[in-house]
PDB file of C-alpha atoms and ligand atoms in Angstrom:
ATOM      1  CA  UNK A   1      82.687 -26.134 -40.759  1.00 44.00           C
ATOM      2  CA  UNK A   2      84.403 -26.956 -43.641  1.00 47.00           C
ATOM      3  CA  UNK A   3      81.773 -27.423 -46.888  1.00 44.00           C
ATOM      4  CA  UNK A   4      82.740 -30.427 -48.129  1.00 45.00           C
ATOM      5  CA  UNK A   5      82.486 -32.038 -44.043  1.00 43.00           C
ATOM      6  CA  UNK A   6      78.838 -30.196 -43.958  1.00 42.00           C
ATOM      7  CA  UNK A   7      77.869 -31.837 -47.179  1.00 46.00           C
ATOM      8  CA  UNK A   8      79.164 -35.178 -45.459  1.00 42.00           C
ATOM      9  CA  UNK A   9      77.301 -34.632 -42.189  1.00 44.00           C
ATOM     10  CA  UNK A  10      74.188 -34.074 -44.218  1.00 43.00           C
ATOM     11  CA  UNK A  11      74.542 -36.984 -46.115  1.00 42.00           C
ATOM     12  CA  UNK A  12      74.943 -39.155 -42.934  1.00 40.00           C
ATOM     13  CA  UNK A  13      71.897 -37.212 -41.197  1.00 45.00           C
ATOM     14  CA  UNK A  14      70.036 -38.272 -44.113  1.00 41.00           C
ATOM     15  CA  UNK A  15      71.075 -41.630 -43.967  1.00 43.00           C
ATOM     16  CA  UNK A  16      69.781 -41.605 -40.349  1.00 46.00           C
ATOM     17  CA  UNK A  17      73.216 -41.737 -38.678  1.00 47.00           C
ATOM     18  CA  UNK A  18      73.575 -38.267 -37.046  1.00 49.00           C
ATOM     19  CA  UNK A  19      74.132 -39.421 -33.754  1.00 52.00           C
ATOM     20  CA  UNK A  20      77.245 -41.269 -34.625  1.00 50.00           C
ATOM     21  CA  UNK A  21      78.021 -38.560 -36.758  1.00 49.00           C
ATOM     22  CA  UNK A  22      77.868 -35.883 -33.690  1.00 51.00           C
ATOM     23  CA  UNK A  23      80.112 -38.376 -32.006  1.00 54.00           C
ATOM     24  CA  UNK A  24      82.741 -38.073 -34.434  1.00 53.00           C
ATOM     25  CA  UNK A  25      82.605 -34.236 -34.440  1.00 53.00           C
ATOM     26  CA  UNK A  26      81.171 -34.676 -38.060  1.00 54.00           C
ATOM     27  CA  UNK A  27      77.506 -33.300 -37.449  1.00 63.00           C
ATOM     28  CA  UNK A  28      76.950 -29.300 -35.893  1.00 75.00           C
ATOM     29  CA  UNK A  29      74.683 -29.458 -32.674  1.00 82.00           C
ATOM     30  CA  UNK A  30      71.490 -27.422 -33.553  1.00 86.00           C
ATOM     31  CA  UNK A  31      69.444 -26.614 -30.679  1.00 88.00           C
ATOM     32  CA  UNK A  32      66.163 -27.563 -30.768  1.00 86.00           C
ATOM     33  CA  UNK A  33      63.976 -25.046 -30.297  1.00 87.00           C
ATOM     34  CA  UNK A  34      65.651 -21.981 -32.350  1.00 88.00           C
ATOM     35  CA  UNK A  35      68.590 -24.164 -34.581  1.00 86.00           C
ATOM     36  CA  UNK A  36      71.535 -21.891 -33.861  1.00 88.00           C
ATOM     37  CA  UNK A  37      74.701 -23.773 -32.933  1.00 89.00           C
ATOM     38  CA  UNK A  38      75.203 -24.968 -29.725  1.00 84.00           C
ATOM     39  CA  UNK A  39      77.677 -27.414 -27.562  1.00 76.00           C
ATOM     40  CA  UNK A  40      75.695 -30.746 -28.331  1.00 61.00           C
ATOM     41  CA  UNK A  41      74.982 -31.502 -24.801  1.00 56.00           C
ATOM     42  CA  UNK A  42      71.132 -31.793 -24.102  1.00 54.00           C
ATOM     43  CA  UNK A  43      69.957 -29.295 -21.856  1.00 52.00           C
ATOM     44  CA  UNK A  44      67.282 -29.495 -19.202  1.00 54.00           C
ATOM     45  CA  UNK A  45      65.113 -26.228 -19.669  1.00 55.00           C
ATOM     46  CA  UNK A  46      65.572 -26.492 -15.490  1.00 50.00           C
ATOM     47  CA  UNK A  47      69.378 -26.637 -16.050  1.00 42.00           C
ATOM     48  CA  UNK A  48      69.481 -29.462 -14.025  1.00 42.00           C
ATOM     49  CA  UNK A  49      73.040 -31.192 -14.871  1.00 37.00           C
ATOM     50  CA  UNK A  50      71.476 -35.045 -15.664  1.00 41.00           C
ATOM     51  CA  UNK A  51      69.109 -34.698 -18.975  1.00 43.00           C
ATOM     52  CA  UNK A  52      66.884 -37.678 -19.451  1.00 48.00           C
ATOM     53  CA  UNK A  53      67.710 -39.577 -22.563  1.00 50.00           C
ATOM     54  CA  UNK A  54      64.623 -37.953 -24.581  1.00 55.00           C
ATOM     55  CA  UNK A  55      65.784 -34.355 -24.063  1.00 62.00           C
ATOM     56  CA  UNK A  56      67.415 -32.879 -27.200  1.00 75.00           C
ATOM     57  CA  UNK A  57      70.226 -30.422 -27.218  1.00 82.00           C
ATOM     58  CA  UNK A  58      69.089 -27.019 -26.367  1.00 87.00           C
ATOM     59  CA  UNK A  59      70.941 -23.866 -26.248  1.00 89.00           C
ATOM     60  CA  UNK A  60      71.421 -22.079 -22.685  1.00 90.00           C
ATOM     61  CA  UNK A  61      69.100 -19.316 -24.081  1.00 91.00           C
ATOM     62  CA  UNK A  62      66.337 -21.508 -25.042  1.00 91.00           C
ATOM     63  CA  UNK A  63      66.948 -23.806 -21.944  1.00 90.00           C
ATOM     64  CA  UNK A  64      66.267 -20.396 -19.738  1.00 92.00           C
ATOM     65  CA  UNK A  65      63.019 -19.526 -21.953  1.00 93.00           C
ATOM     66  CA  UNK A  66      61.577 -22.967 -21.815  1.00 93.00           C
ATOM     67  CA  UNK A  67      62.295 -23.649 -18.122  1.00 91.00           C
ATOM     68  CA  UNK A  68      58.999 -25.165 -16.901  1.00 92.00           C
ATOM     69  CA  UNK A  69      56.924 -22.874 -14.044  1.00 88.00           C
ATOM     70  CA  UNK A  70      57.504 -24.266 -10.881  1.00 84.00           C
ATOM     71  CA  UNK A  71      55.607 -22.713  -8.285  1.00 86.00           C
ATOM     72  CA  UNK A  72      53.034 -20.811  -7.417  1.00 91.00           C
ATOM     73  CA  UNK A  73      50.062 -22.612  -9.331  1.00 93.00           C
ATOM     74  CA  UNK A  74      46.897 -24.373  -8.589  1.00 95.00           C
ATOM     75  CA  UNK A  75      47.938 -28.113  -8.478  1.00 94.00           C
ATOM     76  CA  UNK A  76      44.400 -29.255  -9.585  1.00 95.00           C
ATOM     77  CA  UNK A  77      44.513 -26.892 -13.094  1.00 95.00           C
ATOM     78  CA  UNK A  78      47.457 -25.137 -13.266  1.00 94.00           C
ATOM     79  CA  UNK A  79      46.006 -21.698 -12.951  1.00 93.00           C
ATOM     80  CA  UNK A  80      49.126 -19.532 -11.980  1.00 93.00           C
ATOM     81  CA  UNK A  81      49.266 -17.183  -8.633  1.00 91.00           C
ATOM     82  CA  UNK A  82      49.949 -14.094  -8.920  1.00 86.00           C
ATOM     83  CA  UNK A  83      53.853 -14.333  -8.314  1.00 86.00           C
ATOM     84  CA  UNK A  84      55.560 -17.703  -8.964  1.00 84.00           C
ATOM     85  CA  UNK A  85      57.609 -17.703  -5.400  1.00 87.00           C
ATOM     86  CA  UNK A  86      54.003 -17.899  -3.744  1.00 87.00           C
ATOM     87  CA  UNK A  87      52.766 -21.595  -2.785  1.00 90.00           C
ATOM     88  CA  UNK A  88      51.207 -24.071  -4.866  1.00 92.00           C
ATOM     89  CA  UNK A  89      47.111 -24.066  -3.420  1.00 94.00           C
ATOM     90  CA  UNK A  90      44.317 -24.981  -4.926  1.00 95.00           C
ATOM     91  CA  UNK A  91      42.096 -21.747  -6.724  1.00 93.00           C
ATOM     92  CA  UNK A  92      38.947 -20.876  -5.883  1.00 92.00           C
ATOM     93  CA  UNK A  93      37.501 -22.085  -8.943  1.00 90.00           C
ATOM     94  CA  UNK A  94      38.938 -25.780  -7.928  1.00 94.00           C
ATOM     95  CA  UNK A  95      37.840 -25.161  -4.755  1.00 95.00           C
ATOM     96  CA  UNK A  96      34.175 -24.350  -5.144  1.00 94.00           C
ATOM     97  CA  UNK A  97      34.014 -26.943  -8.309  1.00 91.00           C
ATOM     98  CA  UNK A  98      37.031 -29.281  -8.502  1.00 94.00           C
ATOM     99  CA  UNK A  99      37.839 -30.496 -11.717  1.00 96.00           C
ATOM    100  CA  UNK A 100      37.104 -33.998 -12.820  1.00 97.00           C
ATOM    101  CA  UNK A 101      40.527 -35.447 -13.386  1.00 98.00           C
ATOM    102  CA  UNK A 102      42.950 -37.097 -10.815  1.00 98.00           C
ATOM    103  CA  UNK A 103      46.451 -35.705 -11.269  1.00 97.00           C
ATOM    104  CA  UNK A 104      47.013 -32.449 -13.565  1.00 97.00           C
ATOM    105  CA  UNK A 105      50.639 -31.759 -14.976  1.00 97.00           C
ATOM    106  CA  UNK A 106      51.339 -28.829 -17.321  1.00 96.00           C
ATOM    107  CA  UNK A 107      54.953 -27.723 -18.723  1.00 96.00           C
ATOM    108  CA  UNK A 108      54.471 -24.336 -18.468  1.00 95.00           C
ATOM    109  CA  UNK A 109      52.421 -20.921 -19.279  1.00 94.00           C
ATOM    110  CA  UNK A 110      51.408 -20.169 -22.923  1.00 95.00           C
ATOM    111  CA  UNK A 111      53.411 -17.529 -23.209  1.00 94.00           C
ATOM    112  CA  UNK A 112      56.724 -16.336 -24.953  1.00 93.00           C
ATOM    113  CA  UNK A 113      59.334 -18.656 -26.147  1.00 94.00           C
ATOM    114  CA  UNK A 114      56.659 -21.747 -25.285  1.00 95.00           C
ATOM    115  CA  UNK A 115      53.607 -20.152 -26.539  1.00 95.00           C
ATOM    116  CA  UNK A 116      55.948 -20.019 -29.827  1.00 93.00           C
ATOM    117  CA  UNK A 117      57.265 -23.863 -29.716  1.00 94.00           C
ATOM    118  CA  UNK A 118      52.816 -25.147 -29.027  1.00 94.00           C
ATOM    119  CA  UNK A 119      52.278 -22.983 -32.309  1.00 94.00           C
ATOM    120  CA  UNK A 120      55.164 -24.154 -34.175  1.00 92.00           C
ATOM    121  CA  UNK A 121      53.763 -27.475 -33.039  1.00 92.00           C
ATOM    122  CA  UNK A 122      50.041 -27.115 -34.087  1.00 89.00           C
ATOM    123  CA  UNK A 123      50.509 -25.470 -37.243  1.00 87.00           C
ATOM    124  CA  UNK A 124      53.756 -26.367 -38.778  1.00 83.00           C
ATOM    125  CA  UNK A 125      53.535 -30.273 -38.372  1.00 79.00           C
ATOM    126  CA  UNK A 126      57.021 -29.381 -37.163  1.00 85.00           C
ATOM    127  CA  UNK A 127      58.706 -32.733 -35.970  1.00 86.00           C
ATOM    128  CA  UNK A 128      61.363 -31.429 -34.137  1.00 87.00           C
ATOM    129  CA  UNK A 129      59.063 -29.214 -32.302  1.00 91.00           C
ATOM    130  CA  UNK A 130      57.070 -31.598 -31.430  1.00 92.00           C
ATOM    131  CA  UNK A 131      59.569 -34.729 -30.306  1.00 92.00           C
ATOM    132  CA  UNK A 132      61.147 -31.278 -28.380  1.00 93.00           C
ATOM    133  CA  UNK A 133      57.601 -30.214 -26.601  1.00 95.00           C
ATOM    134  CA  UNK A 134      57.038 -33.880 -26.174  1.00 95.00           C
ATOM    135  CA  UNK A 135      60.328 -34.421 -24.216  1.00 94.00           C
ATOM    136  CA  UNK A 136      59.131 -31.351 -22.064  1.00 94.00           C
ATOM    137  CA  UNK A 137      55.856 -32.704 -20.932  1.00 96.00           C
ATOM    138  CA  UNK A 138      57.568 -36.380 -20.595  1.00 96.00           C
ATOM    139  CA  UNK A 139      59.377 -34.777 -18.105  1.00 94.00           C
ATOM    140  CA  UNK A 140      56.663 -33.072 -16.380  1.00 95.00           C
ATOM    141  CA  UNK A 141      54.744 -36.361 -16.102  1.00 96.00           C
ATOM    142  CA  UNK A 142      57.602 -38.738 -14.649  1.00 95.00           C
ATOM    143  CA  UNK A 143      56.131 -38.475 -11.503  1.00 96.00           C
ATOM    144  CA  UNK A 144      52.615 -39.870 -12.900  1.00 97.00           C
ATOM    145  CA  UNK A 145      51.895 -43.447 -11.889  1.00 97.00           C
ATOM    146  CA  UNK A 146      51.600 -45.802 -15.457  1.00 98.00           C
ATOM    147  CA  UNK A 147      48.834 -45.591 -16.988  1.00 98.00           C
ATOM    148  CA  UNK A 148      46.984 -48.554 -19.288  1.00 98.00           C
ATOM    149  CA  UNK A 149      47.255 -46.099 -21.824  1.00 98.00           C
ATOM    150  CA  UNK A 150      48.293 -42.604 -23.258  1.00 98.00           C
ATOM    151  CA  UNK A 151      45.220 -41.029 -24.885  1.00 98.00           C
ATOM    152  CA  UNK A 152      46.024 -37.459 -26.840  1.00 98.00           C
ATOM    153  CA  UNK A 153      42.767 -34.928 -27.050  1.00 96.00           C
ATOM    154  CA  UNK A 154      41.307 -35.956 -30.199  1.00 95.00           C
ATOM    155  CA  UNK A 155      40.290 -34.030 -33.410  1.00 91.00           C
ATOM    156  CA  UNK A 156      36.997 -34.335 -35.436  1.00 88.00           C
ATOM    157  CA  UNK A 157      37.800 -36.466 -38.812  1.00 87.00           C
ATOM    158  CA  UNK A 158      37.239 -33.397 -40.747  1.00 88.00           C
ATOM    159  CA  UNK A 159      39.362 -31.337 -38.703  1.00 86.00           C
ATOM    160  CA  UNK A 160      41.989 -33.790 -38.552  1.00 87.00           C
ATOM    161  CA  UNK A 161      41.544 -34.476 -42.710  1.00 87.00           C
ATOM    162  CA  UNK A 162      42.049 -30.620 -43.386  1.00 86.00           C
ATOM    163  CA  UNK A 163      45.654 -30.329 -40.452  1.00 84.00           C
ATOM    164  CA  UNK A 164      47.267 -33.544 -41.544  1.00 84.00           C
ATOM    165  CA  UNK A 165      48.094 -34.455 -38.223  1.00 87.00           C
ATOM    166  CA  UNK A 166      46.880 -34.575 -34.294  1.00 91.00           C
ATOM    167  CA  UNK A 167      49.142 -32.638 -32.257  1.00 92.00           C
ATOM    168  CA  UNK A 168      48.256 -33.916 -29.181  1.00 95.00           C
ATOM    169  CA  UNK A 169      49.451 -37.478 -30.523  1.00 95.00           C
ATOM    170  CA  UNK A 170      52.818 -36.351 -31.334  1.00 94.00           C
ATOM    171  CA  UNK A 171      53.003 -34.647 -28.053  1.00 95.00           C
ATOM    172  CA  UNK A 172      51.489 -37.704 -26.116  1.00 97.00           C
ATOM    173  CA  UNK A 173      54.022 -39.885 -28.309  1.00 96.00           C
ATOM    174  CA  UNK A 174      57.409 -39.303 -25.910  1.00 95.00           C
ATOM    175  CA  UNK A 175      55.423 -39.187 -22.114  1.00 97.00           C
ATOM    176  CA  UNK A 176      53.955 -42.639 -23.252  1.00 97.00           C
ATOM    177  CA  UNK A 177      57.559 -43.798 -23.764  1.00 96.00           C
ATOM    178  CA  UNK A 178      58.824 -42.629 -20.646  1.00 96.00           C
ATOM    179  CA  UNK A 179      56.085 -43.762 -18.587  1.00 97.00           C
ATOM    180  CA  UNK A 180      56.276 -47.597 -20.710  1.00 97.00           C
ATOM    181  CA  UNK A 181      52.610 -47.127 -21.521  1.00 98.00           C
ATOM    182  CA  UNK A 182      51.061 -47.788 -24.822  1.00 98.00           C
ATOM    183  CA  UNK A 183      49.636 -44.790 -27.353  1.00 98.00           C
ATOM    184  CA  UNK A 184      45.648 -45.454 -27.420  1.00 98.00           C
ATOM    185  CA  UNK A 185      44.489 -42.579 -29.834  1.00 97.00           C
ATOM    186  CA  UNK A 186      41.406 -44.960 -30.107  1.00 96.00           C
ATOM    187  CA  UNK A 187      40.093 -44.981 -27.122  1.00 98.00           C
ATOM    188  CA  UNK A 188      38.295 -41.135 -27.107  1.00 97.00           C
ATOM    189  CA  UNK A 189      36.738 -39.756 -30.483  1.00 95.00           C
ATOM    190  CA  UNK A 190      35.357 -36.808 -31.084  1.00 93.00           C
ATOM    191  CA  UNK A 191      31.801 -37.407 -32.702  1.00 89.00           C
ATOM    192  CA  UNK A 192      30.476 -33.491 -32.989  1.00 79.00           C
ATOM    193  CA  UNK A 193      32.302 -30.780 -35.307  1.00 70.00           C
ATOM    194  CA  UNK A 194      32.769 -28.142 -32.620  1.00 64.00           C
ATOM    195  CA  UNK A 195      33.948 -25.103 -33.558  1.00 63.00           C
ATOM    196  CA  UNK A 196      36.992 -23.197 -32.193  1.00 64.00           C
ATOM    197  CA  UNK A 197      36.739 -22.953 -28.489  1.00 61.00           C
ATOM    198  CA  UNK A 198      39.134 -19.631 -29.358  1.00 64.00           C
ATOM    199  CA  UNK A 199      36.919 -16.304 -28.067  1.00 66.00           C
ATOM    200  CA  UNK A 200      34.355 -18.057 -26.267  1.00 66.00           C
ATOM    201  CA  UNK A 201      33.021 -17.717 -22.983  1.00 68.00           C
ATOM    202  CA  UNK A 202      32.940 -20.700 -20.961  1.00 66.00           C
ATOM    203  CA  UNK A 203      29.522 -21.089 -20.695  1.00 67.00           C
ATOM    204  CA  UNK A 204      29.865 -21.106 -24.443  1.00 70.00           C
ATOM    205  CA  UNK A 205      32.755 -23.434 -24.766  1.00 66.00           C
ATOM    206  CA  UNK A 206      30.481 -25.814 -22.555  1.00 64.00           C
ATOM    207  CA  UNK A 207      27.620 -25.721 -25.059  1.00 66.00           C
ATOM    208  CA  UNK A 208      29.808 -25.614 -28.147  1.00 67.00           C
ATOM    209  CA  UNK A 209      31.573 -29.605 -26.435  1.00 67.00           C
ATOM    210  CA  UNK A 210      28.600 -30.960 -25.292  1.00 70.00           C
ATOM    211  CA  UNK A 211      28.362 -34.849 -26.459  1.00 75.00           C
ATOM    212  CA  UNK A 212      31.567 -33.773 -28.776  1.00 87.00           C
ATOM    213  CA  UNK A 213      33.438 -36.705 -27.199  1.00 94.00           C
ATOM    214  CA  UNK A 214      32.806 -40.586 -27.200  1.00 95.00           C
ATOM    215  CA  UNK A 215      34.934 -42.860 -25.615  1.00 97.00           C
ATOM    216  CA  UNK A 216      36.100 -46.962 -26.475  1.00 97.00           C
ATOM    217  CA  UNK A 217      34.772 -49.660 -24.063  1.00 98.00           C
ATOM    218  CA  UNK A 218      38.265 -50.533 -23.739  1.00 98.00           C
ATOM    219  CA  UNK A 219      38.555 -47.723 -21.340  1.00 98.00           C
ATOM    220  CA  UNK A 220      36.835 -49.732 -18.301  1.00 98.00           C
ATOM    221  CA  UNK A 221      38.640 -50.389 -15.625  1.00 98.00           C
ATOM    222  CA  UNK A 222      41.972 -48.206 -16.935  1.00 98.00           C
ATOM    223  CA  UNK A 223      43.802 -45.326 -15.945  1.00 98.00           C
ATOM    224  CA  UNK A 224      44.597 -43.056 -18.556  1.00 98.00           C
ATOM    225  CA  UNK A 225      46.649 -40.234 -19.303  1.00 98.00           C
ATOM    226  CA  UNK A 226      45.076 -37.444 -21.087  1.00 98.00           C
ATOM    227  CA  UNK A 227      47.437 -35.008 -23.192  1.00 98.00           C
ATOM    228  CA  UNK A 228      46.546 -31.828 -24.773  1.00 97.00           C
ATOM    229  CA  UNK A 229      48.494 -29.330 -26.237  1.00 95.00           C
ATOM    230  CA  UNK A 230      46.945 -25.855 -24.655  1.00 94.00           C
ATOM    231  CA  UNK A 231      44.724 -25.321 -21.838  1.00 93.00           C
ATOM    232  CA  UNK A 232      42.646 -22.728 -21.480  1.00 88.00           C
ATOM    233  CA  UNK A 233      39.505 -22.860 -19.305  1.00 84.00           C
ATOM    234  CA  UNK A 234      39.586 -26.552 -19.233  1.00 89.00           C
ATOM    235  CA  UNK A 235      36.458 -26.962 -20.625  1.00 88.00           C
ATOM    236  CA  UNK A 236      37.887 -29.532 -23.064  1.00 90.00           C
ATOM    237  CA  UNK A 237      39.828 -31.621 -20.921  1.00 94.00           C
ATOM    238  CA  UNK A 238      36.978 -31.575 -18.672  1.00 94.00           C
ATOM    239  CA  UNK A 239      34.525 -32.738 -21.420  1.00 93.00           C
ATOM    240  CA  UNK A 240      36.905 -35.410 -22.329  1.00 96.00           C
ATOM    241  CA  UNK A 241      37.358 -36.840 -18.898  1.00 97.00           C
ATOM    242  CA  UNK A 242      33.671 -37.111 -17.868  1.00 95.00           C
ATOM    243  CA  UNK A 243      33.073 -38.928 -21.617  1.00 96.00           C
ATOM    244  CA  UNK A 244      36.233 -41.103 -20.471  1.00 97.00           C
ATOM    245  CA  UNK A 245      34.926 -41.615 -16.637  1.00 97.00           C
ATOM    246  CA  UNK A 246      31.256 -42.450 -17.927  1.00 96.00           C
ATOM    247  CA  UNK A 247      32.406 -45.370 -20.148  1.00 97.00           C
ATOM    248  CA  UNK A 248      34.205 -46.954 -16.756  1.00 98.00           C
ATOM    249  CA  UNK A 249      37.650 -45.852 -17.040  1.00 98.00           C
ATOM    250  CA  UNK A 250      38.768 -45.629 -13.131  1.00 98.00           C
ATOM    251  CA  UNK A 251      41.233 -42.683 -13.095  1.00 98.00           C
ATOM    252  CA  UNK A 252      42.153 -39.810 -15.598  1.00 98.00           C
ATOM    253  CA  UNK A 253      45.425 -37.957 -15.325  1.00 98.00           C
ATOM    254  CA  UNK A 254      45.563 -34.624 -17.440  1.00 98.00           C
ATOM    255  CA  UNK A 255      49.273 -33.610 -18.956  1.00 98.00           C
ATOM    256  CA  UNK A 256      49.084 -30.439 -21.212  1.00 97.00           C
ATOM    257  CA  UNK A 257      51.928 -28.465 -22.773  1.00 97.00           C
ATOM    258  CA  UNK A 258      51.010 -25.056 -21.688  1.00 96.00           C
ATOM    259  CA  UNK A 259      48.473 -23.307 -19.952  1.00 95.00           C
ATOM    260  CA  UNK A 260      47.356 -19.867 -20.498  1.00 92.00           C
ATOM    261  CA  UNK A 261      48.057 -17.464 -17.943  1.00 85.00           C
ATOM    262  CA  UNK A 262      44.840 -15.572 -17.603  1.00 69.00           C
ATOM    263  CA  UNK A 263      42.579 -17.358 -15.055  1.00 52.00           C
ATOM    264  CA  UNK A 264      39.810 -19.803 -16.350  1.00 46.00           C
ATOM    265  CA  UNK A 265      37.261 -17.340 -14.453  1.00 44.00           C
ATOM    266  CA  UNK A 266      38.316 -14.104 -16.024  1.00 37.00           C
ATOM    267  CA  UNK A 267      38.754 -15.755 -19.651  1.00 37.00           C
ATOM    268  CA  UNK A 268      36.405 -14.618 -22.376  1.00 29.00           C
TER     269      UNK A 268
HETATM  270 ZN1   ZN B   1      68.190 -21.997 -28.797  1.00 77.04          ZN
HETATM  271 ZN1   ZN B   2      42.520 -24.482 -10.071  1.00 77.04          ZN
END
């Protein structure tokens, strides 16, 4: 692109105008997750022709790395089979204790190019990461039924003081959108500093939540849609739902971002 038309499409991104500029041919396409040129036209990590309107433009690279698992999981916690081509069944771990939470969506495994995007997200404040990871999980939710509200895992105030932001609300900021719910980061608080559920057992990632959570009395008599960024043993979202179910709320969906591939029952 010519530098003068660059400095001109930068001017009108800044003035908040880039999508007419992209119309015109002004603007260069960046793809979302790794900002190399590419075509303009949103991309489906499934490659599916029709995008919905909150997928950005992706490049056929990053649509094939970010494609969402489909198959071969545990529908109740998204533990992965050994091979994805196997059928979706519940693990043993859901079967001898099933989880607390109604319906359980998850984008994909925490692993390469996603694995990347979640950390980009957590640690960068990184909007475009996170309206892109958003988008992802909006997608994996549209089969959800509405909830009364969209509530993302919540920090401790100190925790949250020290990162700037909640990830888990940006991420929960698009599936509440698409689903025409409202954003209730209010409704679950977390009371106890807990430390980093990173390296623990899950005995020890029990202990380490206990009474972390409290929830709003708003909550009775709603379904709510719980989003968190990473799962790994489910501890947390299982903490969170209980606090949630406890105070009256009638149903909790779970959507998270990624899911780590090792099994809950072999974690550390
Ligand atoms: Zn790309
Ligand atoms: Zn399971």
């Amino acid at each position: 692109m010519h530098p003068l038309l660059a400095r001109l499409a930068g001017l009108v991104d800044l003035a908040g105008l880039g999508a007419w500029a992209r119309a015109c041919g002004l603007a260069e396409v960046r793809c979302a997750a790794c900002g190399r040129p590419c075509d303009g036209h949103p991309a489906t990590p499934s490659g599916a022709p029709e995008s919905p309107s909150h997928a950005p433009a992706l490049c056929p690279a990053c649509a094939l790395a970010l494609a969402p698992r489909r198959g071969g999981i545990c529908p109740r916690c998204g533990a992965p089979h050994a091979l994805p081509t196997l059928p979706d069944a519940p693990c043993v771990h859901c079967l001898a204790s099933p989880p607390p939470w109604a319906a359980f969506r998850m984008h994909g495994l925490y692993e390469g190019a996603l694995r990347h995007l979640v950390l980009r997200v957590k640690f960068s404040e990184d909007h475009a990461a996170a309206r892109l990871l958003g988008g992802l999980l909006a997608t994996a939710c549209a089969d959800l039924p509405r909830p009364d509200g969209v509530v993302p895992v919540p920090l401790h105030p100190e925790r949250l003081r020290r990162r700037g932001c909640n990830q888990c609300l940006e991420l929960a900021r698009l599936p509440a959108a698409a689903l025409g719910a409202p954003l209730r980061p209010g409704w679950l608080t977390r009371v106890t500093p807990t430390r980093p559920q990173t390296g623990l057992s899950r005995q020890e990632r029990r202990r380490n939540l206990r009474g972390a959570f409290t929830a709003h009395p708003d909550v009775r008599g709603r379904r709510i849609l719980l989003v968190d960024d990473i799962c790994t043993t489910g501890t947390t979202l299982a903490r969170a739902v209980d606090c949630l179910l406890r105070a009256g709320a009638v149903a909790v969906d779970c959507a998270v971002a990624a899911r780590t591939p090792a099994h809950p029952g072999r974690q550390g």
